[in-house]
PDB file of N, CA and C in Angstrom:
ATOM      1  N   ALA A   1      67.235  31.591  13.708  1.00  0.00           N
ATOM      2  CA  ALA A   1      67.076  30.734  14.944  1.00  0.00           C
ATOM      3  C   ALA A   1      66.735  29.338  14.662  1.00  0.00           C
ATOM      4  N   PRO A   2      67.102  28.673  16.096  1.00  0.00           N
ATOM      5  CA  PRO A   2      67.173  27.066  15.917  1.00  0.00           C
ATOM      6  C   PRO A   2      65.488  26.759  15.767  1.00  0.00           C
ATOM      7  N   PRO A   3      65.364  25.669  14.985  1.00  0.00           N
ATOM      8  CA  PRO A   3      63.937  25.255  15.201  1.00  0.00           C
ATOM      9  C   PRO A   3      63.708  24.697  16.167  1.00  0.00           C
ATOM     10  N   THR A   4      62.045  25.128  16.736  1.00  0.00           N
ATOM     11  CA  THR A   4      61.710  24.370  17.935  1.00  0.00           C
ATOM     12  C   THR A   4      61.485  23.050  17.917  1.00  0.00           C
ATOM     13  N   PRO A   5      61.837  22.440  18.855  1.00  0.00           N
ATOM     14  CA  PRO A   5      61.711  20.953  19.065  1.00  0.00           C
ATOM     15  C   PRO A   5      60.027  20.796  18.967  1.00  0.00           C
ATOM     16  N   THR A   6      59.587  19.933  18.445  1.00  0.00           N
ATOM     17  CA  THR A   6      58.035  19.661  18.633  1.00  0.00           C
ATOM     18  C   THR A   6      57.937  18.226  19.536  1.00  0.00           C
ATOM     19  N   ALA A   7      57.005  18.258  20.168  1.00  0.00           N
ATOM     20  CA  ALA A   7      56.575  17.284  21.217  1.00  0.00           C
ATOM     21  C   ALA A   7      56.345  15.971  20.432  1.00  0.00           C
ATOM     22  N   PRO A   8      56.842  14.721  20.973  1.00  0.00           N
ATOM     23  CA  PRO A   8      56.889  13.589  20.115  1.00  0.00           C
ATOM     24  C   PRO A   8      55.337  13.098  20.086  1.00  0.00           C
ATOM     25  N   PRO A   9      54.777  12.557  19.280  1.00  0.00           N
ATOM     26  CA  PRO A   9      53.234  12.444  19.064  1.00  0.00           C
ATOM     27  C   PRO A   9      53.200  11.354  20.274  1.00  0.00           C
ATOM     28  N   ALA A  10      51.862  11.339  20.871  1.00  0.00           N
ATOM     29  CA  ALA A  10      51.134  10.716  21.915  1.00  0.00           C
ATOM     30  C   ALA A  10      51.175   9.131  21.485  1.00  0.00           C
ATOM     31  N   ALA A  11      51.350   8.363  22.222  1.00  0.00           N
ATOM     32  CA  ALA A  11      51.112   7.113  22.097  1.00  0.00           C
ATOM     33  C   ALA A  11      49.917   6.558  21.736  1.00  0.00           C
ATOM     34  N   LEU A  12      49.320   6.054  20.449  1.00  0.00           N
ATOM     35  CA  LEU A  12      48.014   5.465  20.348  1.00  0.00           C
ATOM     36  C   LEU A  12      47.727   4.180  21.043  1.00  0.00           C
ATOM     37  N   SER A  13      46.624   4.373  21.561  1.00  0.00           N
ATOM     38  CA  SER A  13      45.679   3.350  22.482  1.00  0.00           C
ATOM     39  C   SER A  13      45.504   2.130  21.712  1.00  0.00           C
ATOM     40  N   PRO A  14      45.450   0.814  22.272  1.00  0.00           N
ATOM     41  CA  PRO A  14      45.278  -0.421  21.728  1.00  0.00           C
ATOM     42  C   PRO A  14      43.860  -0.358  20.918  1.00  0.00           C
ATOM     43  N   ALA A  15      42.952   0.340  21.653  1.00  0.00           N
ATOM     44  CA  ALA A  15      41.591   0.599  20.885  1.00  0.00           C
ATOM     45  C   ALA A  15      41.662   1.158  19.510  1.00  0.00           C
ATOM     46  N   TYR A  16      42.336   2.291  19.650  1.00  0.00           N
ATOM     47  CA  TYR A  16      42.695   3.228  18.500  1.00  0.00           C
ATOM     48  C   TYR A  16      43.119   2.133  17.226  1.00  0.00           C
ATOM     49  N   LEU A  17      44.073   1.886  17.802  1.00  0.00           N
ATOM     50  CA  LEU A  17      45.057   0.922  16.640  1.00  0.00           C
ATOM     51  C   LEU A  17      44.243  -0.137  16.157  1.00  0.00           C
ATOM     52  N   ALA A  18      43.195  -0.688  17.240  1.00  0.00           N
ATOM     53  CA  ALA A  18      42.453  -1.837  16.200  1.00  0.00           C
ATOM     54  C   ALA A  18      41.338  -1.204  15.447  1.00  0.00           C
ATOM     55  N   LEU A  19      40.919  -0.149  15.712  1.00  0.00           N
ATOM     56  CA  LEU A  19      40.073   0.555  14.638  1.00  0.00           C
ATOM     57  C   LEU A  19      40.748   1.092  13.544  1.00  0.00           C
ATOM     58  N   ALA A  20      41.716   1.476  13.376  1.00  0.00           N
ATOM     59  CA  ALA A  20      42.547   1.925  12.614  1.00  0.00           C
ATOM     60  C   ALA A  20      43.124   0.761  11.375  1.00  0.00           C
ATOM     61  N   GLU A  21      43.155  -0.674  12.301  1.00  0.00           N
ATOM     62  CA  GLU A  21      43.314  -1.958  11.143  1.00  0.00           C
ATOM     63  C   GLU A  21      42.205  -2.321  10.664  1.00  0.00           C
ATOM     64  N   LEU A  22      40.986  -1.612  10.883  1.00  0.00           N
ATOM     65  CA  LEU A  22      39.826  -2.352  10.337  1.00  0.00           C
ATOM     66  C   LEU A  22      39.660  -2.345   8.730  1.00  0.00           C
ATOM     67  N   GLY A  23      40.313  -1.008   8.523  1.00  0.00           N
ATOM     68  CA  GLY A  23      40.316  -0.693   6.794  1.00  0.00           C
ATOM     69  C   GLY A  23      41.118  -1.295   6.298  1.00  0.00           C
ATOM     70  N   ARG A  24      42.317  -2.066   6.762  1.00  0.00           N
ATOM     71  CA  ARG A  24      43.185  -2.935   6.263  1.00  0.00           C
ATOM     72  C   ARG A  24      42.745  -4.189   6.467  1.00  0.00           C
ATOM     73  N   ARG A  25      41.765  -4.455   6.927  1.00  0.00           N
ATOM     74  CA  ARG A  25      41.500  -5.872   7.054  1.00  0.00           C
ATOM     75  C   ARG A  25      40.172  -6.021   6.148  1.00  0.00           C
ATOM     76  N   ASP A  26      39.271  -4.801   6.017  1.00  0.00           N
ATOM     77  CA  ASP A  26      38.330  -4.935   4.934  1.00  0.00           C
ATOM     78  C   ASP A  26      38.116  -3.608   4.744  1.00  0.00           C
ATOM     79  N   ILE A  27      38.362  -3.273   3.391  1.00  0.00           N
ATOM     80  CA  ILE A  27      38.603  -1.698   2.882  1.00  0.00           C
ATOM     81  C   ILE A  27      36.719  -1.233   3.159  1.00  0.00           C
ATOM     82  N   ARG A  28      36.021  -1.753   3.300  1.00  0.00           N
ATOM     83  CA  ARG A  28      34.488  -1.340   3.385  1.00  0.00           C
ATOM     84  C   ARG A  28      34.472  -0.593   4.883  1.00  0.00           C
ATOM     85  N   LEU A  29      35.292  -0.662   5.790  1.00  0.00           N
ATOM     86  CA  LEU A  29      35.445  -0.175   6.923  1.00  0.00           C
ATOM     87  C   LEU A  29      36.416   0.642   7.465  1.00  0.00           C
ATOM     88  N   THR A  30      36.994   1.530   6.260  1.00  0.00           N
ATOM     89  CA  THR A  30      38.276   2.455   6.565  1.00  0.00           C
ATOM     90  C   THR A  30      37.519   3.430   7.613  1.00  0.00           C
ATOM     91  N   LEU A  31      38.461   3.760   8.477  1.00  0.00           N
ATOM     92  CA  LEU A  31      37.806   5.046   9.258  1.00  0.00           C
ATOM     93  C   LEU A  31      39.260   6.071   9.260  1.00  0.00           C
ATOM     94  N   SER A  32      38.796   7.196   9.227  1.00  0.00           N
ATOM     95  CA  SER A  32      39.759   8.226   9.381  1.00  0.00           C
ATOM     96  C   SER A  32      40.453   8.529  10.831  1.00  0.00           C
ATOM     97  N   ALA A  33      41.225   9.025  10.859  1.00  0.00           N
ATOM     98  CA  ALA A  33      42.099   9.337  11.968  1.00  0.00           C
ATOM     99  C   ALA A  33      40.916   9.966  13.309  1.00  0.00           C
ATOM    100  N   ASP A  34      39.940  10.830  12.717  1.00  0.00           N
ATOM    101  CA  ASP A  34      38.870  11.523  13.602  1.00  0.00           C
ATOM    102  C   ASP A  34      38.202  10.511  13.908  1.00  0.00           C
ATOM    103  N   ASP A  35      37.656   9.451  12.755  1.00  0.00           N
ATOM    104  CA  ASP A  35      36.633   8.393  13.352  1.00  0.00           C
ATOM    105  C   ASP A  35      37.457   7.443  14.351  1.00  0.00           C
ATOM    106  N   CYS A  36      38.344   7.272  14.404  1.00  0.00           N
ATOM    107  CA  CYS A  36      39.084   6.217  15.395  1.00  0.00           C
ATOM    108  C   CYS A  36      39.090   7.098  16.518  1.00  0.00           C
ATOM    109  N   ALA A  37      39.441   7.952  16.581  1.00  0.00           N
ATOM    110  CA  ALA A  37      39.457   9.147  17.788  1.00  0.00           C
ATOM    111  C   ALA A  37      37.958   9.254  18.575  1.00  0.00           C
ATOM    112  N   ALA A  38      36.899   9.209  17.661  1.00  0.00           N
ATOM    113  CA  ALA A  38      35.681   9.407  18.240  1.00  0.00           C
ATOM    114  C   ALA A  38      35.033   8.156  18.705  1.00  0.00           C
ATOM    115  N   LEU A  39      35.462   6.839  18.055  1.00  0.00           N
ATOM    116  CA  LEU A  39      35.115   5.843  18.310  1.00  0.00           C
ATOM    117  C   LEU A  39      36.086   5.014  19.574  1.00  0.00           C
ATOM    118  N   GLU A  40      37.157   5.462  19.784  1.00  0.00           N
ATOM    119  CA  GLU A  40      38.098   4.828  20.467  1.00  0.00           C
ATOM    120  C   GLU A  40      37.379   4.605  22.252  1.00  0.00           C
ATOM    121  N   ALA A  41      36.882   5.065  22.661  1.00  0.00           N
ATOM    122  CA  ALA A  41      36.253   4.838  23.892  1.00  0.00           C
ATOM    123  C   ALA A  41      35.639   4.027  23.970  1.00  0.00           C
ATOM    124  N   GLN A  42      34.498   3.783  23.068  1.00  0.00           N
ATOM    125  CA  GLN A  42      33.773   2.205  22.795  1.00  0.00           C
ATOM    126  C   GLN A  42      34.530   1.008  22.558  1.00  0.00           C
ATOM    127  N   ALA A  43      35.276   1.402  21.910  1.00  0.00           N
ATOM    128  CA  ALA A  43      36.353   0.055  21.356  1.00  0.00           C
ATOM    129  C   ALA A  43      37.206  -0.276  22.899  1.00  0.00           C
ATOM    130  N   ALA A  44      37.419   0.768  23.551  1.00  0.00           N
ATOM    131  CA  ALA A  44      38.363   0.125  24.761  1.00  0.00           C
ATOM    132  C   ALA A  44      37.365  -0.184  25.644  1.00  0.00           C
ATOM    133  N   GLN A  45      36.228  -0.189  25.798  1.00  0.00           N
ATOM    134  CA  GLN A  45      35.321  -0.674  26.860  1.00  0.00           C
ATOM    135  C   GLN A  45      35.451  -2.243  26.224  1.00  0.00           C
ATOM    136  N   TRP A  46      35.483  -2.696  25.052  1.00  0.00           N
ATOM    137  CA  TRP A  46      35.315  -4.126  24.900  1.00  0.00           C
ATOM    138  C   TRP A  46      37.024  -4.519  25.480  1.00  0.00           C
ATOM    139  N   LEU A  47      37.822  -3.807  25.423  1.00  0.00           N
ATOM    140  CA  LEU A  47      39.071  -4.331  25.542  1.00  0.00           C
ATOM    141  C   LEU A  47      39.431  -4.467  27.221  1.00  0.00           C
ATOM    142  N   ALA A  48      38.597  -3.257  28.042  1.00  0.00           N
ATOM    143  CA  ALA A  48      38.674  -3.736  29.358  1.00  0.00           C
ATOM    144  C   ALA A  48      37.762  -4.554  29.816  1.00  0.00           C
ATOM    145  N   ARG A  49      37.045  -5.263  28.806  1.00  0.00           N
ATOM    146  CA  ARG A  49      36.334  -6.682  29.502  1.00  0.00           C
ATOM    147  C   ARG A  49      36.973  -7.607  29.362  1.00  0.00           C
ATOM    148  N   GLY A  50      38.191  -7.828  28.402  1.00  0.00           N
ATOM    149  CA  GLY A  50      39.098  -8.979  28.581  1.00  0.00           C
ATOM    150  C   GLY A  50      39.085  -9.054  26.910  1.00  0.00           C
ATOM    151  N   VAL A  51      38.501  -8.357  26.063  1.00  0.00           N
ATOM    152  CA  VAL A  51      38.470  -8.891  24.851  1.00  0.00           C
ATOM    153  C   VAL A  51      39.726  -8.503  23.900  1.00  0.00           C
ATOM    154  N   ASN A  52      40.503  -9.399  23.291  1.00  0.00           N
ATOM    155  CA  ASN A  52      41.876  -8.696  22.602  1.00  0.00           C
ATOM    156  C   ASN A  52      41.510  -8.087  21.439  1.00  0.00           C
ATOM    157  N   ALA A  53      42.530  -7.397  20.858  1.00  0.00           N
ATOM    158  CA  ALA A  53      42.173  -6.490  19.676  1.00  0.00           C
ATOM    159  C   ALA A  53      42.077  -7.535  18.483  1.00  0.00           C
ATOM    160  N   ASP A  54      42.621  -8.614  18.472  1.00  0.00           N
ATOM    161  CA  ASP A  54      42.250  -9.499  17.249  1.00  0.00           C
ATOM    162  C   ASP A  54      40.535  -9.893  17.121  1.00  0.00           C
ATOM    163  N   TYR A  55      40.216 -10.413  18.483  1.00  0.00           N
ATOM    164  CA  TYR A  55      38.763 -10.522  18.475  1.00  0.00           C
ATOM    165  C   TYR A  55      38.057  -9.213  18.268  1.00  0.00           C
ATOM    166  N   LEU A  56      38.189  -8.197  18.690  1.00  0.00           N
ATOM    167  CA  LEU A  56      37.632  -6.952  18.273  1.00  0.00           C
ATOM    168  C   LEU A  56      37.346  -6.868  16.768  1.00  0.00           C
ATOM    169  N   ILE A  57      38.689  -6.770  16.461  1.00  0.00           N
ATOM    170  CA  ILE A  57      38.413  -6.557  15.078  1.00  0.00           C
ATOM    171  C   ILE A  57      37.633  -7.905  14.209  1.00  0.00           C
ATOM    172  N   ALA A  58      37.939  -8.848  14.525  1.00  0.00           N
ATOM    173  CA  ALA A  58      37.006  -9.776  14.008  1.00  0.00           C
ATOM    174  C   ALA A  58      35.437  -9.853  14.109  1.00  0.00           C
ATOM    175  N   ALA A  59      35.272  -9.426  15.166  1.00  0.00           N
ATOM    176  CA  ALA A  59      33.650  -8.947  15.418  1.00  0.00           C
ATOM    177  C   ALA A  59      33.225  -7.927  14.638  1.00  0.00           C
ATOM    178  N   LEU A  60      34.071  -6.950  14.705  1.00  0.00           N
ATOM    179  CA  LEU A  60      33.659  -5.679  13.497  1.00  0.00           C
ATOM    180  C   LEU A  60      33.601  -5.853  12.273  1.00  0.00           C
ATOM    181  N   THR A  61      34.413  -6.869  11.809  1.00  0.00           N
ATOM    182  CA  THR A  61      34.437  -7.312  10.183  1.00  0.00           C
ATOM    183  C   THR A  61      33.511  -8.441   9.813  1.00  0.00           C
ATOM    184  N   ALA A  62      33.314  -9.270  11.083  1.00  0.00           N
ATOM    185  CA  ALA A  62      32.589 -10.243  10.588  1.00  0.00           C
ATOM    186  C   ALA A  62      30.812  -9.915  10.026  1.00  0.00           C
ATOM    187  N   GLY A  63      30.564 -10.907   8.758  1.00  0.00           N
ATOM    188  CA  GLY A  63      29.246 -10.652   8.246  1.00  0.00           C
ATOM    189  C   GLY A  63      28.888  -9.185   7.643  1.00  0.00           C
ATOM    190  N   LEU A  64      30.231  -8.474   7.022  1.00  0.00           N
ATOM    191  CA  LEU A  64      29.403  -7.494   6.140  1.00  0.00           C
ATOM    192  C   LEU A  64      28.635  -7.358   5.326  1.00  0.00           C
ATOM    193  N   PRO A  65      27.595  -6.381   5.321  1.00  0.00           N
ATOM    194  CA  PRO A  65      26.735  -6.394   4.096  1.00  0.00           C
ATOM    195  C   PRO A  65      28.002  -5.958   2.809  1.00  0.00           C
ATOM    196  N   ALA A  66      27.370  -6.140   1.696  1.00  0.00           N
ATOM    197  CA  ALA A  66      27.913  -5.980   0.534  1.00  0.00           C
ATOM    198  C   ALA A  66      28.786  -4.427   0.526  1.00  0.00           C
ATOM    199  N   GLN A  67      27.917  -3.863   0.907  1.00  0.00           N
ATOM    200  CA  GLN A  67      28.096  -2.033   0.959  1.00  0.00           C
ATOM    201  C   GLN A  67      27.809  -1.627   2.154  1.00  0.00           C
ATOM    202  N   VAL A  68      28.760  -0.680   2.619  1.00  0.00           N
ATOM    203  CA  VAL A  68      28.817  -0.109   3.873  1.00  0.00           C
ATOM    204  C   VAL A  68      28.728   1.341   3.657  1.00  0.00           C
ATOM    205  N   ASP A  69      28.002   2.067   3.847  1.00  0.00           N
ATOM    206  CA  ASP A  69      27.607   3.392   3.241  1.00  0.00           C
ATOM    207  C   ASP A  69      28.338   4.354   4.095  1.00  0.00           C
ATOM    208  N   CYS A  70      28.369   4.336   5.375  1.00  0.00           N
ATOM    209  CA  CYS A  70      29.078   5.144   6.508  1.00  0.00           C
ATOM    210  C   CYS A  70      29.943   4.269   7.447  1.00  0.00           C
ATOM    211  N   PRO A  71      31.119   3.813   7.322  1.00  0.00           N
ATOM    212  CA  PRO A  71      31.897   2.910   8.148  1.00  0.00           C
ATOM    213  C   PRO A  71      32.027   3.544   9.542  1.00  0.00           C
ATOM    214  N   PRO A  72      31.947   4.741   9.794  1.00  0.00           N
ATOM    215  CA  PRO A  72      31.690   5.278  11.244  1.00  0.00           C
ATOM    216  C   PRO A  72      30.636   4.874  12.016  1.00  0.00           C
ATOM    217  N   ARG A  73      29.465   5.297  11.326  1.00  0.00           N
ATOM    218  CA  ARG A  73      28.301   4.586  11.870  1.00  0.00           C
ATOM    219  C   ARG A  73      28.002   3.012  12.034  1.00  0.00           C
ATOM    220  N   PHE A  74      28.524   2.521  11.047  1.00  0.00           N
ATOM    221  CA  PHE A  74      28.330   1.240  11.455  1.00  0.00           C
ATOM    222  C   PHE A  74      29.255   0.442  12.412  1.00  0.00           C
ATOM    223  N   VAL A  75      30.228   1.021  12.474  1.00  0.00           N
ATOM    224  CA  VAL A  75      31.269   0.420  13.612  1.00  0.00           C
ATOM    225  C   VAL A  75      30.547   0.924  14.795  1.00  0.00           C
ATOM    226  N   ARG A  76      30.492   2.185  14.916  1.00  0.00           N
ATOM    227  CA  ARG A  76      29.502   2.556  16.351  1.00  0.00           C
ATOM    228  C   ARG A  76      28.073   1.548  16.581  1.00  0.00           C
ATOM    229  N   ARG A  77      27.720   1.567  15.905  1.00  0.00           N
ATOM    230  CA  ARG A  77      26.435   0.193  16.064  1.00  0.00           C
ATOM    231  C   ARG A  77      26.757  -0.950  16.442  1.00  0.00           C
ATOM    232  N   ARG A  78      28.047  -1.247  15.935  1.00  0.00           N
ATOM    233  CA  ARG A  78      28.416  -2.634  16.124  1.00  0.00           C
ATOM    234  C   ARG A  78      28.961  -2.838  17.322  1.00  0.00           C
ATOM    235  N   LEU A  79      29.876  -1.602  17.935  1.00  0.00           N
ATOM    236  CA  LEU A  79      30.328  -1.543  19.191  1.00  0.00           C
ATOM    237  C   LEU A  79      29.475  -1.571  20.528  1.00  0.00           C
TER     238      LEU A  79
END
């Protein structure tokens, strides 16, 4: 039987992409795909208020402590 076509992946939102970028900017804030999805709505609220993704990323990575024990919890508090 011919292979069943799979649906193309849904486009990722700018908020999700900004959250995914955090770990590339600073390894202490690396988030999993599930973490990004869980925090996406909060990040989207920032973008809805006119903040661009670069500003959001800068706000979330500024002044980090030497160690971040739980990146998702830390980002949630900052959002």
